[in-house]
Structures are given as structure tokens and as C-alpha cells.
Amino acid sequence: MFSTPDRPPSSFVPPPSPPSDRASVLCGLAGWLPARAVTNEELSQRLDTSDTWIRTRTGISRRHFAEPGQATSDLAVEAGHRALRSAGTADVDAVVVATTTPDRSCPATAPLVAGRLGLTGAAAFDISAVCTGFVYGLASATSLITAGMADRVLLIGADTYSTIVDPDDRTNAIIFGDGAGAVVLRAGRADEPGAVGHFDLGSDGTGEELIMVAAGGSRQRSTPGEVDPQDRYFAMRGKEVYRHAVTRMTASARATLKLADCEVDDVDRLVPHQANLRILRSVVDDLGLPAERLVTNIDAVGNTGAASIPLALADAAAQHTIEPGERVLLTAFGGGLTWGSCLLTWPALSQTDPHDTGGTHAP
Ligand code: UT7
């Protein structure tokens, strides 16, 4: 903003700002599950539980576990590759990975994933918001695009909870599964199908202790001999989390509808974080939404953390449960505590079935 004699201050031209109707538009979608499906019966053989208890208390029949040696980035690369193919592009400006189970505590997983997808040079960072990670990632990717800092972003939600859940903890071992889901967002117009609309995001850190892995961070380092081995595992106070999940997702969904000046009846599909089928049904009831508008795939995949919303979207799109033009409300709740929701109109997409795990991508 310097003036020179031949350029008076009034002639200053600000850098081009993005057009006010510039929006982030969903243009690619994919899910990917590791091949190993683990049924309730299999878990019942080594844990004091039963298929009936798990199905009636959670709605889950099976989940997928990564093989030993298979890391979150391996799942993320598979989903990311398929999402890029679905979007018909090999190039993005940024790669965002939402995860609670990064390959390592340092560095982030996203640069590694970007590199393996042939996207070296793209901005790459992780989002840590536990099961709300995908919605936080969607907000971050959307902000990059609407601010004019990126034209295309690959967002991946990927988690391998089997690597942090105590296999002998019957309460958590039955809920969580591994998987990855990814979307590609591109710059477009706010009135296009796929335009990602209003967001509600929030947190309450006073509930930190309800969901945590106590050791391994700067608070309680994993120095051999100094850490209770149990503190390296994921811990959750299930009943309290359950209550928060219902009230926070319901309130966040309502707040988003209010921002968008919409009524509950305007929502064609609700795609919540797949925490527990009873939680999802309570949210639908509390919102006053007809039960058939709930999108759920928890029966087949369990709770897959940051992967759960994009995996549910990929499943629903593959089965035509979600159709182009429908108004879709996403809502999530997770550790932190964190929550978030987002509204969008469903676009026409080409994508693959996440349950088709035959053939992996080896860049
Ligand atoms: O994704 C982020 C957010 N996460 C969530 O939203 C998950 C929220 N929480 C939940 O989904 C549920 O609280 C759980 C599925 C984790 C647990 O279900 P619950 O209905 O809340 O069970 P509970 O922990 O209150 O336990 C009830 C009973 C207990 O026995 P007693 O004390 O009544 O005799 C447990 O020991 O069920 C017992 N139990 C089991 N029994 C058979 C707990 N886990 C099992 C099991 N099999 N796997």
C-alpha cells in the first residue's frame, strides 16, 4: 500500500478477492475398508459378550480391522485415490487428513498420504477432532476454497481404532472399526448442487476426560516403565458420552438449520457420525425427523471415527439411498468434546462401493 508520485493512494488496487458467491463444491467421493471383516460371533469367542448384546445395544453386526502392519495412511491412500478418480482429477492444492490414529505422533499423516498419491507440493495437514474430524475437515477445506487459497482440496477421514482400543475391553472393542472415506472439493458457485453450505462447529474441553488416550502426549509421555500400559489405550466413559452425543448432535443440527433458514422438514437425509444406532435414533426422534430419513451403515462397519460420515455417504450413494438434489445434513460428535454439523445439496457423483475391497491401489 505504498504511494508514489505517479500512483496516488486512491489508485491502490487490492489483490483480487474471491467472488462472493465462490463456494466449495463436493465433486468426488469414495470409501475404503480393510479386507478383514470381524463379526460379533468372532468377538464373542474371546470376549464376555454376545451377538445379541452387541446388536441390540449398538446396532452393529460386524466391523473391519486393519491387518497388523497396516496403518491409517494405508487406508487413507486407498480412499484418497478412489476419491480423486471419482472427481476425475489427479491434482489438488491441499490434502487434509482427519484422524485420531495418525501413523505417528510426529509428523502429520497428510504429507505422507499426499506424497503416496503423487501430490508432493500440495499443502498437507492433519485435523485432530476425534469423531468430529471429518466435519471440522470439511469446514477447513471449504474455508481454503472460499478464501481463494485453494481451487481443489482432497479431504480424507481415516482411522484405525483397532490399533488403540484394548482388545480385551469388551465395551470399546465391540463398537469401533477401521476404515477411510474421502471427498474432493472444488471451487464453484453457491447455487450449484454439491455446494457445501452452512456450518455449526463447537467444543467443550471441560469434558476432556470422557474420551481419551491418556499416555503418549506431552502430559503423560510414553517413557518405558513410567506409563501404566492401560493408559496407552483408548478410554471412554460410554454412558456419559452417549448422553452428550445425543444432545450435542441434536443441538448442532438445529443450529445449522437455523443458520441456513431451513426447517427440519427441509432435510431429506440426515447423515450422522455412526456412533451407536440407539444414539442416531434418539437424535432423529429429538429433531422430529421421519425415521426413514436417517442414513446409517453402522450395522456393517461399526464406529469408524473420522471415517464414519464419508463412509456412510459413500455407502448411501452406492445404494442410491441419497439421490442428487436431496438436502443432506451431516452432524457429528466426538472427543474433546467436539461437535459440528453441515448442510449441503447432494450432487451427481461417480464413486465406488466401499465394501468392494478387492484390489488395492499401490501408487
Ligand atoms: O464416537 C464417539 C462417541 N462415542 C459414542 O457416542 C459411544 C457412546 N456410548 C455407547 O455407545 C454406549 O455407552 C456403549 C455401547 C459404549 C455401552 O453401552 P451401554 O448401554 O451404555 O452399556 P453400559 O456401559 O452402561 O453397560 C451396561 C451393562 C454393564 O453391566 P452391568 O454393570 O449392568 O451388570 C456392562 O458391564 O452391559 C455390560 N456390558 C456388556 N455386556 C456384554 C458392557 N459392554 C458389554 C458387552 N457385552 N460388550
Coordinates of C-alpha atoms in Angstrom, one line a residue, residues 52-361:
T52 CA -27.4 -60.3 20.7
W53 CA -26.0 -57.8 23.2
I54 CA -23.9 -56.0 20.6
R55 CA -26.7 -55.8 18.1
T56 CA -29.4 -54.6 20.5
R57 CA -27.1 -52.1 22.4
T58 CA -25.2 -50.7 19.4
G59 CA -26.8 -51.9 16.1
I60 CA -23.5 -53.3 14.9
S61 CA -23.2 -56.8 13.3
R62 CA -19.6 -56.5 12.0
R63 CA -16.7 -54.1 11.6
H64 CA -13.4 -54.2 9.6
F65 CA -10.0 -54.4 11.2
A66 CA -6.7 -53.4 9.6
E67 CA -4.1 -56.2 9.3
P68 CA -1.1 -56.0 11.6
G69 CA 1.3 -53.5 9.9
Q70 CA -1.5 -51.8 8.0
A71 CA -1.5 -48.1 9.2
T72 CA -4.0 -45.3 8.9
S73 CA -2.1 -43.8 5.9
D74 CA -2.5 -47.1 4.0
L75 CA -6.3 -46.8 4.3
A76 CA -6.3 -43.1 3.6
V77 CA -4.3 -43.6 0.4
E78 CA -6.8 -46.2 -0.9
A79 CA -9.8 -43.9 -0.1
G80 CA -8.0 -40.8 -1.4
H81 CA -7.0 -42.5 -4.7
R82 CA -10.6 -43.6 -5.3
A83 CA -12.0 -40.1 -4.4
L84 CA -9.6 -38.5 -6.9
R85 CA -10.7 -40.9 -9.6
S86 CA -14.4 -40.2 -8.7
A87 CA -13.7 -36.5 -9.1
G88 CA -11.9 -37.1 -12.4
T89 CA -8.7 -35.3 -11.3
A90 CA -5.2 -36.2 -10.3
D91 CA -4.4 -32.9 -8.9
V92 CA -5.4 -30.9 -5.8
D93 CA -3.9 -27.9 -3.9
A94 CA -4.3 -29.3 -0.4
V95 CA -4.6 -32.7 1.3
V96 CA -6.3 -32.7 4.7
V97 CA -6.4 -35.9 6.8
A98 CA -8.8 -36.1 9.8
T99 CA -7.7 -38.8 12.1
T100 CA -7.3 -39.8 15.8
T101 CA -4.9 -42.6 14.9
P102 CA -2.1 -40.9 12.9
D103 CA 0.7 -43.1 11.7
R104 CA 3.0 -41.3 14.1
S105 CA 2.6 -38.5 16.7
C106 CA 5.1 -36.6 14.5
P107 CA 5.0 -35.8 11.7
A108 CA 1.4 -35.5 10.5
T109 CA 0.0 -38.2 8.3
A110 CA -1.3 -36.0 5.5
P111 CA 2.0 -35.1 3.8
L112 CA 2.8 -38.9 3.7
V113 CA -0.6 -39.6 2.1
A114 CA -0.2 -36.7 -0.3
G115 CA 3.3 -38.0 -1.4
R116 CA 2.0 -41.5 -1.9
L117 CA -0.8 -40.1 -4.1
G118 CA 1.6 -38.3 -6.3
L119 CA 0.6 -34.9 -4.8
T120 CA 4.0 -33.8 -3.4
G121 CA 4.0 -30.0 -3.3
A122 CA 0.4 -29.7 -2.2
A123 CA -0.3 -28.2 1.3
A124 CA -0.9 -31.1 3.7
F125 CA -2.0 -31.2 7.3
D126 CA -4.0 -33.3 9.8
I127 CA -7.1 -32.4 11.7
S128 CA -7.4 -33.7 15.2
A129 CA -11.1 -33.5 16.3
V130 CA -11.7 -37.2 17.0
C131 CA -15.1 -38.4 15.6
T132 CA -16.0 -34.8 14.6
G133 CA -12.8 -34.7 12.5
F134 CA -14.5 -35.1 9.1
V135 CA -16.9 -32.1 9.7
Y136 CA -14.0 -30.0 11.0
G137 CA -12.0 -31.0 8.0
L138 CA -14.9 -30.1 5.7
A139 CA -15.0 -26.7 7.3
S140 CA -11.3 -26.2 6.9
A141 CA -11.2 -27.4 3.3
T142 CA -14.2 -25.2 2.5
S143 CA -12.5 -22.2 4.1
L144 CA -9.4 -22.7 2.0
I145 CA -11.5 -22.8 -1.2
T146 CA -13.8 -19.9 -0.4
A147 CA -10.9 -17.7 0.7
G148 CA -9.3 -18.3 -2.7
M149 CA -6.3 -20.2 -1.2
A150 CA -7.1 -23.4 -3.0
D151 CA -9.1 -24.5 -6.0
R152 CA -9.3 -28.2 -5.1
V153 CA -8.9 -30.0 -1.8
L154 CA -8.8 -33.7 -1.0
L155 CA -10.2 -34.4 2.4
I156 CA -9.8 -37.8 4.0
G157 CA -11.3 -39.2 7.2
A158 CA -9.3 -42.3 8.2
D159 CA -9.0 -44.2 11.5
T160 CA -7.6 -47.5 12.7
Y161 CA -9.2 -47.7 16.1
S162 CA -8.1 -51.4 16.3
T163 CA -4.6 -50.0 17.0
I164 CA -5.6 -48.0 20.1
V165 CA -8.5 -50.0 21.6
D166 CA -7.6 -52.6 24.2
P167 CA -8.7 -55.9 22.6
D168 CA -9.8 -57.1 26.0
D169 CA -12.0 -54.1 26.7
R170 CA -15.4 -55.6 25.8
T171 CA -17.2 -52.2 25.8
N172 CA -15.0 -50.5 23.3
A173 CA -13.7 -53.4 21.3
I174 CA -17.2 -54.2 20.0
I175 CA -18.0 -50.6 18.8
F176 CA -15.0 -49.4 16.9
G177 CA -13.9 -50.4 13.4
D178 CA -11.3 -49.3 10.9
G179 CA -11.9 -47.6 7.6
A180 CA -11.4 -44.5 5.5
G181 CA -13.6 -42.2 3.5
A182 CA -12.6 -39.3 1.2
V183 CA -14.1 -36.4 -0.7
V184 CA -12.8 -34.0 -3.2
L185 CA -14.0 -30.4 -3.1
R186 CA -13.6 -27.9 -5.9
A187 CA -14.2 -24.2 -6.3
G188 CA -17.7 -23.5 -7.7
R189 CA -20.8 -21.4 -7.2
A190 CA -23.1 -21.4 -4.1
D191 CA -26.1 -22.3 -6.2
E192 CA -24.6 -25.5 -7.6
P193 CA -25.6 -29.0 -6.4
G194 CA -22.8 -30.1 -4.1
A195 CA -22.1 -26.6 -2.7
V196 CA -21.2 -27.1 0.9
G197 CA -23.3 -24.7 2.9
H198 CA -23.7 -23.6 6.5
F199 CA -21.6 -25.0 9.3
D200 CA -22.0 -25.2 13.1
L201 CA -18.9 -26.1 15.0
G202 CA -18.3 -26.3 18.7
S203 CA -16.3 -27.7 21.6
D204 CA -16.3 -28.2 25.4
G205 CA -12.8 -29.0 26.8
T206 CA -14.2 -29.5 30.3
G207 CA -15.3 -32.9 29.0
E208 CA -11.8 -33.9 28.0
E209 CA -11.6 -36.9 30.3
L210 CA -14.7 -38.6 28.8
I211 CA -12.8 -39.8 25.8
M212 CA -9.0 -40.0 25.8
V213 CA -5.8 -41.9 25.3
A214 CA -4.0 -40.7 28.4
A215 CA -0.4 -41.5 27.6
G216 CA 1.8 -40.7 24.6
G217 CA 1.4 -36.9 24.5
S218 CA 3.3 -34.2 26.4
R219 CA 1.1 -34.6 29.5
Q220 CA 2.0 -38.2 30.1
R221 CA 4.9 -39.3 28.0
S222 CA 5.3 -42.9 26.9
T223 CA 8.7 -43.4 28.6
P224 CA 9.1 -47.2 29.1
G225 CA 8.5 -48.1 32.7
E226 CA 6.8 -44.8 33.6
V227 CA 3.5 -45.4 32.0
D228 CA 0.7 -47.7 33.0
P229 CA 0.2 -49.9 29.9
Q230 CA -3.5 -49.3 30.2
D231 CA -3.0 -45.6 29.7
R232 CA -1.8 -46.3 26.1
Y233 CA -5.3 -47.5 25.2
F234 CA -8.4 -45.5 24.2
A235 CA -10.7 -45.0 27.1
M236 CA -14.3 -43.8 27.0
R237 CA -16.9 -43.2 29.7
G238 CA -19.6 -44.6 27.5
K239 CA -22.8 -43.7 29.3
E240 CA -21.9 -40.0 29.7
V241 CA -20.6 -39.8 26.2
Y242 CA -23.9 -41.3 25.0
R243 CA -25.9 -38.5 26.6
H244 CA -23.6 -35.8 25.3
A245 CA -23.7 -37.3 21.8
V246 CA -27.5 -37.1 21.6
T247 CA -27.8 -33.6 23.0
R248 CA -24.8 -32.1 21.1
M249 CA -25.7 -33.6 17.7
T250 CA -29.3 -32.6 18.0
A251 CA -28.5 -29.0 19.1
S252 CA -25.8 -28.6 16.4
A253 CA -28.1 -29.9 13.7
R254 CA -30.8 -27.5 14.8
A255 CA -28.2 -24.6 14.9
T256 CA -27.1 -25.4 11.3
L257 CA -30.7 -25.4 10.1
K258 CA -31.3 -22.1 11.7
L259 CA -28.3 -20.5 10.1
A260 CA -29.5 -21.8 6.7
D261 CA -33.0 -20.6 7.4
C262 CA -34.3 -24.1 7.0
E263 CA -36.8 -26.3 8.8
V264 CA -36.3 -29.9 9.9
D265 CA -38.7 -31.0 7.3
D266 CA -36.4 -29.5 4.6
V267 CA -33.9 -32.2 5.4
D268 CA -34.1 -35.2 3.0
R269 CA -31.3 -37.2 4.6
L270 CA -29.6 -36.9 8.0
V271 CA -26.1 -38.5 7.9
P272 CA -24.8 -38.5 11.5
H273 CA -21.5 -39.8 12.8
Q274 CA -22.2 -43.5 13.2
A275 CA -21.6 -43.7 17.0
N276 CA -24.3 -46.2 18.1
L277 CA -27.6 -46.9 16.4
R278 CA -29.5 -46.0 19.6
I279 CA -27.8 -42.6 19.6
L280 CA -28.7 -42.0 16.0
R281 CA -32.4 -42.9 16.5
S282 CA -32.6 -40.6 19.5
V283 CA -31.2 -37.7 17.5
V284 CA -33.7 -38.4 14.7
D285 CA -36.5 -38.5 17.3
D286 CA -35.4 -35.4 19.1
L287 CA -35.2 -33.5 15.8
G288 CA -38.7 -34.7 14.9
L289 CA -37.3 -36.2 11.6
P290 CA -39.1 -39.2 10.0
A291 CA -37.1 -42.3 10.8
E292 CA -36.6 -43.3 7.2
R293 CA -34.5 -40.1 6.5
L294 CA -31.7 -41.4 8.7
V295 CA -28.7 -42.7 6.8
T296 CA -26.9 -45.4 8.6
N297 CA -24.3 -48.1 7.8
I298 CA -23.2 -48.8 11.4
D299 CA -24.5 -52.4 11.1
A300 CA -21.7 -53.3 8.6
V301 CA -18.8 -51.0 9.7
G302 CA -19.3 -50.1 13.4
N303 CA -18.0 -46.7 14.6
T304 CA -15.1 -45.7 12.3
G305 CA -14.3 -42.3 13.9
A306 CA -13.4 -39.7 11.4
A307 CA -14.1 -42.1 8.5
S308 CA -17.7 -42.7 9.6
I309 CA -19.5 -39.8 7.8
P310 CA -17.8 -40.2 4.4
L311 CA -18.1 -44.0 4.6
A312 CA -21.8 -43.6 5.3
L313 CA -22.1 -41.2 2.4
A314 CA -20.3 -43.5 0.0
D315 CA -22.4 -46.4 1.1
A316 CA -25.6 -44.4 0.7
A317 CA -24.6 -43.0 -2.7
A318 CA -23.7 -46.5 -3.9
Q319 CA -27.0 -47.9 -2.8
H320 CA -28.9 -44.8 -4.1
T321 CA -30.2 -44.0 -0.6
I322 CA -29.1 -40.5 -1.3
E323 CA -30.1 -39.0 -4.7
P324 CA -28.8 -35.9 -6.4
G325 CA -30.8 -32.8 -5.5
E326 CA -31.6 -34.0 -1.9
R327 CA -30.7 -31.8 1.0
V328 CA -28.3 -33.6 3.3
L329 CA -27.5 -32.7 6.9
L330 CA -24.3 -34.0 8.4
T331 CA -23.8 -34.0 12.1
A332 CA -21.0 -35.3 14.3
F333 CA -19.9 -35.6 17.9
G334 CA -16.6 -36.8 19.4
G335 CA -13.8 -36.5 21.9
G336 CA -12.6 -33.1 23.0
L337 CA -15.5 -32.8 23.4
T338 CA -16.2 -31.5 19.9
W339 CA -19.3 -31.4 17.7
G340 CA -20.2 -30.0 14.3
S341 CA -22.8 -30.0 11.5
C342 CA -23.0 -29.0 7.9
L343 CA -25.8 -28.7 5.2
L344 CA -25.4 -29.4 1.5
T345 CA -27.4 -30.3 -1.6
W346 CA -26.3 -33.7 -3.0
P347 CA -24.6 -33.6 -6.4
A348 CA -24.4 -36.3 -9.1
L349 CA -21.2 -38.2 -8.4
S350 CA -19.4 -41.2 -9.7
Q351 CA -18.0 -43.3 -6.9
T352 CA -17.2 -46.9 -5.9
D353 CA -18.7 -49.2 -3.3
P354 CA -16.5 -49.1 -0.1
H355 CA -17.4 -52.7 0.5
D356 CA -15.7 -53.7 -2.8
T357 CA -12.3 -54.1 -1.2
G358 CA -10.9 -56.2 -4.0
G359 CA -7.7 -54.7 -5.3
T360 CA -5.7 -52.1 -3.6
H361 CA -4.1 -49.1 -5.0

